[in-house]
Amino acid sequence: MTIDDPTRVRSGDAETLRAPRLAPRTWALLVLAGGLLCTAEAARRELAAVEADARVMHESMADTAREQMAKDLGRAAFILRAMQTVLLGNDQIDQAVFDRYQRNLRLSDRLRGHVVTAFARRHPGPSYPYELVSPLEGNEVLLGFDAATQPENRRALELARDTDTIAMSAPIPLVQFQDGEHPGTGVIVRLPVYSHGSAPTTLEERRQRELGALAISLRVAPMLQGVLDGRIRELMQAQVRDLDLPGDGLVYATDDPGARPPADAQRRLVEFGGRRWELVMWPRPGATSYSSVVTTAVAGTVISLLLALLLGTLAYNRRRAVELGLRMGERFGESEARFQVLNELLPALVLLADARDGRVAYANQAARRHLGAVNGCGLASLFADPALGQQAVDVAAAGGDWSGREALIVPVDGEPFWAHASLARVVVDGVPHLLMVANDVSEQRKLTERLGYQAAHDELTGLYNRREFERRLQKALAGLEADSAASFAVLYIDLDQFKLVNDLSGHMAGDQLLVELVHSMRTQLRPQDLLARLGGDEFGLLAPATGPSQARALAERMRQCIEEVVFPWEGRTYTVSASIGVVVADQPGATLKDILAWADSACYQAKENGRNRVHLYLEDVDTTRRQGEMEWATRLRRAMEEDRLLLDYQEVVPLAPEPGDHAPRIELLLRLRDEFGNEVAPGAFLPAAERYGLMPAIDRWVIRTALAHADRLHPRGSALCSFAINLSGASIEDQGLADYILSCIAEYGVAAERVCLEITETVAVRNLRHVVPVIERLRAAGCRIALDDFGAGMSSFGYLKNLPVDIIKIDGSFIRDLESDPVSGIIVSAIAQIGHQRGLRVVAEWVDDPRMLPLLRGHGVDLAQGFALHRPERVMFQRGRRPVLRA
C-alpha cells in the first residue's frame, strides 16, 4: 500500500490534519494562567474571610478590654461610695475599724493594682493630712502626709469636693514607691466626705461642710496588666494614653512604648473621674494565622500546573503526531515502508482504518503494545462505549471534526485505559482511510481524579468534607429557589462524650471508633442522601425530598445506629451517643449561613435537653426559649445583687441504726425569691444560669454562705455532722475553685470533715483529667466528695477506679422503679456491693415512698433521702427574713 502524492490529498483532508492554530505551549500557558487566576481569586476570598474574622476578634477583644477597664475603675468608685456612707454615719472611726472595713471589702481580690485606701481630714490652710490608711503595712509614709502638696492629687481632690462625684488624678509617682526599689506610677481616685446631714446641693455648702476626702491609690501597670492579661495580651499590643495630659500622654504600653499604632488600630475611650483615657490596640505580628490561605494557594497552584502540563503534553503529542502524519504523507507518499518506519517511532498510538468498512489496516508499535493484535478489528469496537465509537467513525468518515476527545479504549487482550484521541479522514492509494491518533492518559486522569477526590473528601472516613458539603448544600438551596417543591432536610450530628475516648485511650482509638460509626451510619442512608464529616466529631447529612416527619425518622435511625455501636479497645469498651439537630428547608429565602446556624442551634438544644436525642428546629419556639433564658439571666443577676438567693436543706437519713452516730447530715438545695416575693424552683432559672455562665458565681455564693453560717444551717446547730454542696460543671472547670473552697474553710474556721462536695457522674467523667487533681486536693484537706446521680450518665463502674470519692449517690430513676423493675434492683445491688468493696458510703435519692426503705436495706444501701424521710426546709439563718419586694 502506498500513500498518494501530497498534491492528490484533498484540501478537506489537509485541513483536518493541519496542526492546531495555537502552539501546545500557548495552550498550556493559557490554562496555567486561568488556573492561577482562579487560585488567586480563591486565595483572595480566603484571605478576606480570615482578615474579617480577625477584625471581628480584635474588635471584640478591644471592647472586652475597655469594659474590663471601666468595670475595674467603677469597682473603685463603688468601694469609695460604700466608705463614704460609713463615714457619713460616723466620721470618728479609728484605724482598727477602718482596717476591718477594708478587710471585709477584700480589695486585694476584687481591685487589681490596689495599693491603699485612705482618709485625709481637712485642716485649715487648707491641708489634707492622711489619718486613716489601710493596709498600713508598706504605706506608713502616708500617715500625716498632706495630699494637697501634690498638684495633680489636689486638683482631683477639689474636683471631687466641688461636684460630690468621683474624681481621678492624672498618673503620678506614688509616695510609697519613692525609695527606688519598687518605683511605681499610679492614679488617685477620690470622693469627698461631708459633715452629717442632708446632701449639700450648692458649691458653697459643699466647701463649708467638707470634712475630708477618701482616696484609693491604684498602680497603673498592675491594673492594666490584669485588664489585658491572657488571650488579649498574647494576640494584641496595647497602649493607654491620658488624653488630658500634654504630649502623647502615654500611661502604659504592653511592649515598646515608642511603637506607633497602625492607622487601623482599635481605639476605645474610657471616661472616668473627669479624665479621658484612650485604649489603643492592634494585633501582634503573626497573631493571625494564614495557613488556610497558603493551603488554598498551594493546592490551586499545584492543580493548575498539573492541568497545564497535562494539556500541554496532549496538545504537543497530538500536534507532533498529526504533523508527522502529514509529513509522512507529503514526503513518503509513494513508500508504505517509509510511512510505517516513521510511524513506528511515534510515542502516540497511530491507527489507520479503511473508511469503507471501518476495519484497522495498520497499527504502529505503540498501538500494538497497548492494544494487541488489532489489525482487522473494527475501529469502533475499540471504544468501550460502542455508541461513542460509532459516532467518532461516522463524523470522521464524513469529513467532520472529531478531535481532542477523551474515551475509554478496550484492547484486544488487556485492561481498558483512558486515551485522548483524534480521528481524521485521509486518502491513501486513492482509497479513503480513517487516521486515529491517541495518547494514553490513564495516569494523568487518575492523578486528576485523586486530587479532586482528596479536595472533596475526608481522609480518615472517606466521607465528603465540610467544603464539599457546603457546596452541595448551596446547590440544594439554589434548587429550592428554582422549585419551591424541592424541599430537603439537613441533619447536624454531634457525638456526645467523644472526647472521653481520646482522653482515655488516645487519638488512634478515637479515629478507629469514628470509622466504625461511619460504617454503621452508612447502613441507614438512602441512595440520594449525602453524609459528610464537618469536624472532629461532627457530621452533616443532606437528605433531599424529605419532610419534617421523614427527617425526624431518619435522624432517629441515625441516633439509634450510633448508640448501638459497641467499640472494644485494649480492655475497655466504649459506647457513644449523638445529639442531632434537624432543619427542614421547604421554603425559598434561606441562606447557607441560616441553614447551618439553625442546624447548630437545634443540635445545641438537643444537648441541653439531655443529649442522645433529636431536636427539630422550630424558629418561633427556639426564639421564645432563648428570649426567656436571656430574661432569666438578667433577673438572676439582679437577684444576686439584691441577695434574694435562698438555701433549703434536706436530711440524709441512715437506713440502719449507727451506734454513737446521731448527728444529722443534710444536702443544701438552691432556691430563689423573685421580685414579687414568690419562691422559684431551680428548674426555672438554672438552665439560663448554665447557658449564660452564671453557675460559677452562684456556686461560690453557696459555698461562702454555707461556710459562713455552718452552725446556723440546721436546728441542731454545731452538732450538724456534714452538709453537702452541689458543684456545677462550669465550676469544676474553674482552676481557682479548690483555692476558693479551702480559703473559705480557713476564713470561717469550719472543720473540713463537715464539708461534702457533690459532683454529678456526667460532669466528673467529662472532665476526668481536671476533676481528679481537684478532688484529691480537697480530700487531702479533709473534705468529702460525693458522686451524684450515679448511673444516669456514662453508667460505667470502671470510672469508680479512677475517681477518688467517698460517697456514691444512686440516681433516683433506679430508686423510683425499684418495686416494679427487677433490673433496677440488680443495678442498685451492684452499685452498693462495688461501693462497699471500695469503702464508700452508698446513698439512695428520690425516696418518696416509705415502702422503699426495706427494699433499700435489703440491697445494702447505707443512707437515703427523699420526701418519704424529710421534706426540704429553709436553713435556720434565713428563716423569718422578710422578702424584698419591688415597687
Short mmCIF file of N, CA and C in Angstrom, two decimals, residues 118-225:
data_model
loop_
_atom_site.label_atom_id
_atom_site.label_comp_id
_atom_site.label_asym_id
_atom_site.label_seq_id
_atom_site.Cartn_x
_atom_site.Cartn_y
_atom_site.Cartn_z
N ALA A 118 -7.38 55.31 101.85
CA ALA A 118 -7.01 56.24 102.91
C ALA A 118 -8.06 57.33 103.06
N PHE A 119 -8.03 57.97 104.26
CA PHE A 119 -8.91 59.10 104.54
C PHE A 119 -8.04 60.25 105.03
N ALA A 120 -8.16 61.40 104.35
CA ALA A 120 -7.42 62.61 104.73
C ALA A 120 -8.42 63.63 105.27
N ARG A 121 -8.20 64.09 106.49
CA ARG A 121 -9.13 65.08 107.11
C ARG A 121 -8.66 66.49 106.74
N ARG A 122 -9.64 67.32 106.46
CA ARG A 122 -9.34 68.71 106.06
C ARG A 122 -8.94 69.51 107.29
N HIS A 123 -7.81 70.25 107.16
CA HIS A 123 -7.33 71.17 108.20
C HIS A 123 -7.24 72.57 107.60
N PRO A 124 -7.21 73.58 108.43
CA PRO A 124 -7.12 74.97 107.90
C PRO A 124 -5.91 75.09 107.00
N GLY A 125 -6.06 75.93 106.05
CA GLY A 125 -4.95 76.15 105.10
C GLY A 125 -5.40 76.26 103.66
N PRO A 126 -6.14 75.34 103.07
CA PRO A 126 -6.42 74.06 103.72
C PRO A 126 -5.28 73.06 103.46
N SER A 127 -5.19 72.09 104.34
CA SER A 127 -4.28 70.96 104.14
C SER A 127 -5.08 69.68 104.39
N TYR A 128 -4.58 68.58 103.85
CA TYR A 128 -5.30 67.31 103.92
C TYR A 128 -4.33 66.19 104.33
N PRO A 129 -3.94 66.16 105.58
CA PRO A 129 -3.05 65.06 106.02
C PRO A 129 -3.85 63.77 106.17
N TYR A 130 -3.25 62.65 105.76
CA TYR A 130 -3.90 61.34 105.89
C TYR A 130 -3.85 60.90 107.35
N GLU A 131 -5.02 60.45 107.87
CA GLU A 131 -5.05 59.95 109.23
C GLU A 131 -5.53 58.49 109.33
N LEU A 132 -6.16 57.96 108.28
CA LEU A 132 -6.57 56.56 108.24
C LEU A 132 -6.00 55.94 106.97
N VAL A 133 -5.23 54.86 107.12
CA VAL A 133 -4.58 54.23 105.97
C VAL A 133 -4.73 52.71 106.11
N SER A 134 -5.21 52.04 105.04
CA SER A 134 -5.35 50.57 105.07
C SER A 134 -5.06 50.01 103.68
N PRO A 135 -4.18 49.02 103.61
CA PRO A 135 -3.42 48.41 104.71
C PRO A 135 -2.30 49.34 105.15
N LEU A 136 -1.99 49.29 106.42
CA LEU A 136 -0.97 50.20 106.94
C LEU A 136 0.44 49.73 106.58
N GLU A 137 0.60 48.40 106.55
CA GLU A 137 1.92 47.85 106.26
C GLU A 137 2.35 48.24 104.84
N GLY A 138 3.52 48.87 104.75
CA GLY A 138 4.05 49.31 103.47
C GLY A 138 3.59 50.69 103.09
N ASN A 139 2.60 51.23 103.81
CA ASN A 139 2.07 52.57 103.49
C ASN A 139 2.23 53.53 104.67
N GLU A 140 3.12 53.20 105.63
CA GLU A 140 3.29 54.04 106.81
C GLU A 140 3.66 55.47 106.45
N VAL A 141 4.36 55.67 105.33
CA VAL A 141 4.80 57.00 104.94
C VAL A 141 3.62 57.94 104.70
N LEU A 142 2.43 57.39 104.45
CA LEU A 142 1.28 58.24 104.15
C LEU A 142 0.69 58.89 105.40
N LEU A 143 0.87 58.30 106.58
CA LEU A 143 0.29 58.88 107.80
C LEU A 143 0.86 60.28 108.02
N GLY A 144 -0.03 61.26 108.01
CA GLY A 144 0.38 62.65 108.18
C GLY A 144 0.80 63.32 106.90
N PHE A 145 0.90 62.59 105.81
CA PHE A 145 1.29 63.20 104.53
C PHE A 145 0.15 64.07 104.00
N ASP A 146 0.48 65.29 103.57
CA ASP A 146 -0.53 66.24 103.10
C ASP A 146 -0.79 66.00 101.61
N ALA A 147 -2.00 65.52 101.29
CA ALA A 147 -2.35 65.24 99.89
C ALA A 147 -2.33 66.49 99.04
N ALA A 148 -2.50 67.69 99.69
CA ALA A 148 -2.58 68.93 98.90
C ALA A 148 -1.22 69.35 98.36
N THR A 149 -0.16 68.72 98.81
CA THR A 149 1.16 69.09 98.31
C THR A 149 1.43 68.54 96.92
N GLN A 150 0.61 67.61 96.46
CA GLN A 150 0.74 67.08 95.10
C GLN A 150 -0.28 67.76 94.20
N PRO A 151 0.16 68.55 93.21
CA PRO A 151 -0.80 69.33 92.39
C PRO A 151 -1.86 68.47 91.73
N GLU A 152 -1.46 67.35 91.11
CA GLU A 152 -2.45 66.51 90.43
C GLU A 152 -3.43 65.92 91.44
N ASN A 153 -2.90 65.51 92.60
CA ASN A 153 -3.74 64.96 93.65
C ASN A 153 -4.72 66.01 94.15
N ARG A 154 -4.21 67.25 94.31
CA ARG A 154 -5.06 68.32 94.84
C ARG A 154 -6.17 68.68 93.84
N ARG A 155 -5.82 68.72 92.54
CA ARG A 155 -6.86 69.04 91.56
C ARG A 155 -7.99 68.01 91.60
N ALA A 156 -7.63 66.72 91.73
CA ALA A 156 -8.67 65.68 91.81
C ALA A 156 -9.48 65.84 93.09
N LEU A 157 -8.79 66.20 94.19
CA LEU A 157 -9.47 66.36 95.48
C LEU A 157 -10.49 67.49 95.40
N GLU A 158 -10.09 68.63 94.82
CA GLU A 158 -11.00 69.78 94.74
C GLU A 158 -12.16 69.52 93.78
N LEU A 159 -11.87 68.82 92.67
CA LEU A 159 -12.95 68.49 91.74
C LEU A 159 -13.99 67.59 92.40
N ALA A 160 -13.52 66.59 93.16
CA ALA A 160 -14.46 65.70 93.85
C ALA A 160 -15.27 66.47 94.89
N ARG A 161 -14.58 67.40 95.64
CA ARG A 161 -15.28 68.17 96.69
C ARG A 161 -16.36 69.06 96.08
N ASP A 162 -16.04 69.74 94.97
CA ASP A 162 -16.97 70.73 94.43
C ASP A 162 -18.13 70.09 93.69
N THR A 163 -17.97 68.83 93.24
CA THR A 163 -19.04 68.20 92.44
C THR A 163 -19.69 67.03 93.15
N ASP A 164 -19.13 66.62 94.32
CA ASP A 164 -19.64 65.44 95.04
C ASP A 164 -19.69 64.22 94.11
N THR A 165 -18.66 64.09 93.26
CA THR A 165 -18.57 62.93 92.37
C THR A 165 -17.17 62.33 92.47
N ILE A 166 -17.04 61.18 91.88
CA ILE A 166 -15.73 60.53 91.80
C ILE A 166 -14.81 61.36 90.92
N ALA A 167 -13.58 61.57 91.37
CA ALA A 167 -12.57 62.27 90.58
C ALA A 167 -11.29 61.46 90.60
N MET A 168 -10.60 61.46 89.49
CA MET A 168 -9.35 60.70 89.39
C MET A 168 -8.23 61.62 88.97
N SER A 169 -7.09 61.46 89.61
CA SER A 169 -5.93 62.29 89.30
C SER A 169 -5.26 61.80 88.02
N ALA A 170 -4.40 62.66 87.50
CA ALA A 170 -3.52 62.21 86.42
C ALA A 170 -2.51 61.23 86.99
N PRO A 171 -1.89 60.38 86.17
CA PRO A 171 -0.88 59.45 86.68
C PRO A 171 0.27 60.21 87.34
N ILE A 172 0.62 59.84 88.56
CA ILE A 172 1.69 60.48 89.31
C ILE A 172 2.53 59.41 89.99
N PRO A 173 3.79 59.75 90.36
CA PRO A 173 4.60 58.80 91.15
C PRO A 173 4.00 58.69 92.55
N LEU A 174 3.75 57.47 93.00
CA LEU A 174 3.16 57.26 94.31
C LEU A 174 4.22 57.43 95.39
N VAL A 175 3.81 58.09 96.49
CA VAL A 175 4.75 58.41 97.57
C VAL A 175 5.37 57.14 98.14
N GLN A 176 4.56 56.03 98.20
CA GLN A 176 5.04 54.80 98.81
C GLN A 176 6.23 54.19 98.06
N PHE A 177 6.38 54.57 96.80
CA PHE A 177 7.39 53.92 95.96
C PHE A 177 8.50 54.88 95.55
N GLN A 178 8.84 55.82 96.39
CA GLN A 178 9.89 56.78 96.07
C GLN A 178 11.27 56.33 96.50
N ASP A 179 11.35 55.11 97.12
CA ASP A 179 12.65 54.65 97.60
C ASP A 179 13.52 54.08 96.50
N GLY A 180 12.97 53.92 95.29
CA GLY A 180 13.76 53.42 94.15
C GLY A 180 13.75 51.93 94.01
N GLU A 181 13.37 51.19 95.06
CA GLU A 181 13.35 49.72 94.95
C GLU A 181 12.16 49.25 94.14
N HIS A 182 11.03 49.85 94.37
CA HIS A 182 9.80 49.45 93.67
C HIS A 182 9.14 50.70 93.09
N PRO A 183 9.75 51.32 92.09
CA PRO A 183 9.11 52.53 91.53
C PRO A 183 7.75 52.19 90.95
N GLY A 184 6.84 53.12 91.07
CA GLY A 184 5.51 52.84 90.57
C GLY A 184 4.75 54.12 90.29
N THR A 185 4.03 54.13 89.17
CA THR A 185 3.16 55.24 88.82
C THR A 185 1.74 54.81 89.09
N GLY A 186 0.96 55.70 89.63
CA GLY A 186 -0.41 55.35 89.96
C GLY A 186 -1.35 56.51 89.79
N VAL A 187 -2.62 56.23 90.02
CA VAL A 187 -3.66 57.27 89.99
C VAL A 187 -4.37 57.23 91.33
N ILE A 188 -4.90 58.38 91.72
CA ILE A 188 -5.64 58.51 92.98
C ILE A 188 -7.11 58.75 92.63
N VAL A 189 -8.00 57.86 93.08
CA VAL A 189 -9.43 58.01 92.88
C VAL A 189 -10.00 58.60 94.17
N ARG A 190 -10.71 59.74 94.05
CA ARG A 190 -11.11 60.48 95.25
C ARG A 190 -12.62 60.65 95.32
N LEU A 191 -13.11 60.80 96.58
CA LEU A 191 -14.50 61.09 96.85
C LEU A 191 -14.56 61.89 98.16
N PRO A 192 -15.30 62.99 98.21
CA PRO A 192 -15.33 63.84 99.41
C PRO A 192 -16.17 63.21 100.51
N VAL A 193 -15.94 63.66 101.75
CA VAL A 193 -16.76 63.31 102.91
C VAL A 193 -17.24 64.61 103.54
N TYR A 194 -18.56 64.75 103.65
CA TYR A 194 -19.15 65.96 104.21
C TYR A 194 -19.62 65.67 105.63
N SER A 195 -19.92 66.74 106.35
CA SER A 195 -20.44 66.61 107.71
C SER A 195 -21.81 66.00 107.69
N HIS A 196 -22.28 65.48 108.84
CA HIS A 196 -23.56 64.78 108.95
C HIS A 196 -24.71 65.70 108.56
N GLY A 197 -25.66 65.18 107.85
CA GLY A 197 -26.84 65.93 107.42
C GLY A 197 -27.24 65.56 106.02
N SER A 198 -28.19 66.28 105.46
CA SER A 198 -28.63 66.00 104.09
C SER A 198 -27.52 66.37 103.12
N ALA A 199 -27.56 65.80 101.95
CA ALA A 199 -26.50 66.00 100.97
C ALA A 199 -26.45 67.47 100.55
N PRO A 200 -25.26 68.10 100.56
CA PRO A 200 -25.15 69.50 100.13
C PRO A 200 -25.47 69.63 98.65
N THR A 201 -26.10 70.75 98.31
CA THR A 201 -26.55 70.92 96.92
C THR A 201 -25.84 72.04 96.19
N THR A 202 -25.21 72.95 96.90
CA THR A 202 -24.54 74.09 96.25
C THR A 202 -23.04 73.99 96.46
N LEU A 203 -22.30 74.69 95.62
CA LEU A 203 -20.84 74.69 95.71
C LEU A 203 -20.38 75.23 97.06
N GLU A 204 -21.00 76.35 97.47
CA GLU A 204 -20.59 76.96 98.74
C GLU A 204 -20.84 76.02 99.92
N GLU A 205 -21.99 75.34 99.91
CA GLU A 205 -22.34 74.43 101.01
C GLU A 205 -21.38 73.25 101.03
N ARG A 206 -20.98 72.75 99.84
CA ARG A 206 -20.06 71.63 99.81
C ARG A 206 -18.71 72.00 100.40
N ARG A 207 -18.22 73.21 100.07
CA ARG A 207 -16.92 73.62 100.58
C ARG A 207 -16.96 73.85 102.09
N GLN A 208 -18.09 74.41 102.63
CA GLN A 208 -18.20 74.66 104.06
C GLN A 208 -18.31 73.36 104.85
N ARG A 209 -19.03 72.37 104.31
CA ARG A 209 -19.29 71.15 105.07
C ARG A 209 -18.26 70.04 104.80
N GLU A 210 -17.22 70.35 104.06
CA GLU A 210 -16.21 69.32 103.75
C GLU A 210 -15.46 68.92 105.01
N LEU A 211 -15.45 67.63 105.36
CA LEU A 211 -14.68 67.10 106.47
C LEU A 211 -13.33 66.56 106.00
N GLY A 212 -13.28 66.07 104.81
CA GLY A 212 -12.05 65.46 104.31
C GLY A 212 -12.34 64.73 103.01
N ALA A 213 -11.45 63.84 102.66
CA ALA A 213 -11.59 63.15 101.38
C ALA A 213 -11.09 61.72 101.51
N LEU A 214 -11.82 60.80 100.89
CA LEU A 214 -11.41 59.41 100.76
C LEU A 214 -10.59 59.24 99.49
N ALA A 215 -9.68 58.29 99.51
CA ALA A 215 -8.85 58.07 98.32
C ALA A 215 -8.50 56.60 98.21
N ILE A 216 -8.45 56.11 96.98
CA ILE A 216 -7.93 54.78 96.66
C ILE A 216 -6.79 54.96 95.67
N SER A 217 -5.61 54.45 96.02
CA SER A 217 -4.45 54.51 95.13
C SER A 217 -4.39 53.22 94.32
N LEU A 218 -4.25 53.38 93.03
CA LEU A 218 -4.15 52.23 92.13
C LEU A 218 -2.86 52.35 91.33
N ARG A 219 -2.04 51.29 91.34
CA ARG A 219 -0.88 51.26 90.46
C ARG A 219 -1.34 50.98 89.05
N VAL A 220 -0.91 51.82 88.13
CA VAL A 220 -1.41 51.74 86.76
C VAL A 220 -0.99 50.44 86.10
N ALA A 221 0.29 50.07 86.23
CA ALA A 221 0.79 48.89 85.50
C ALA A 221 0.07 47.61 85.90
N PRO A 222 -0.01 47.26 87.21
CA PRO A 222 -0.71 46.01 87.57
C PRO A 222 -2.18 46.04 87.17
N MET A 223 -2.84 47.21 87.31
CA MET A 223 -4.26 47.28 86.96
C MET A 223 -4.47 46.99 85.48
N LEU A 224 -3.66 47.66 84.62
CA LEU A 224 -3.85 47.48 83.18
C LEU A 224 -3.32 46.12 82.72
N GLN A 225 -2.28 45.59 83.38
CA GLN A 225 -1.82 44.24 83.04
C GLN A 225 -2.93 43.22 83.30
#
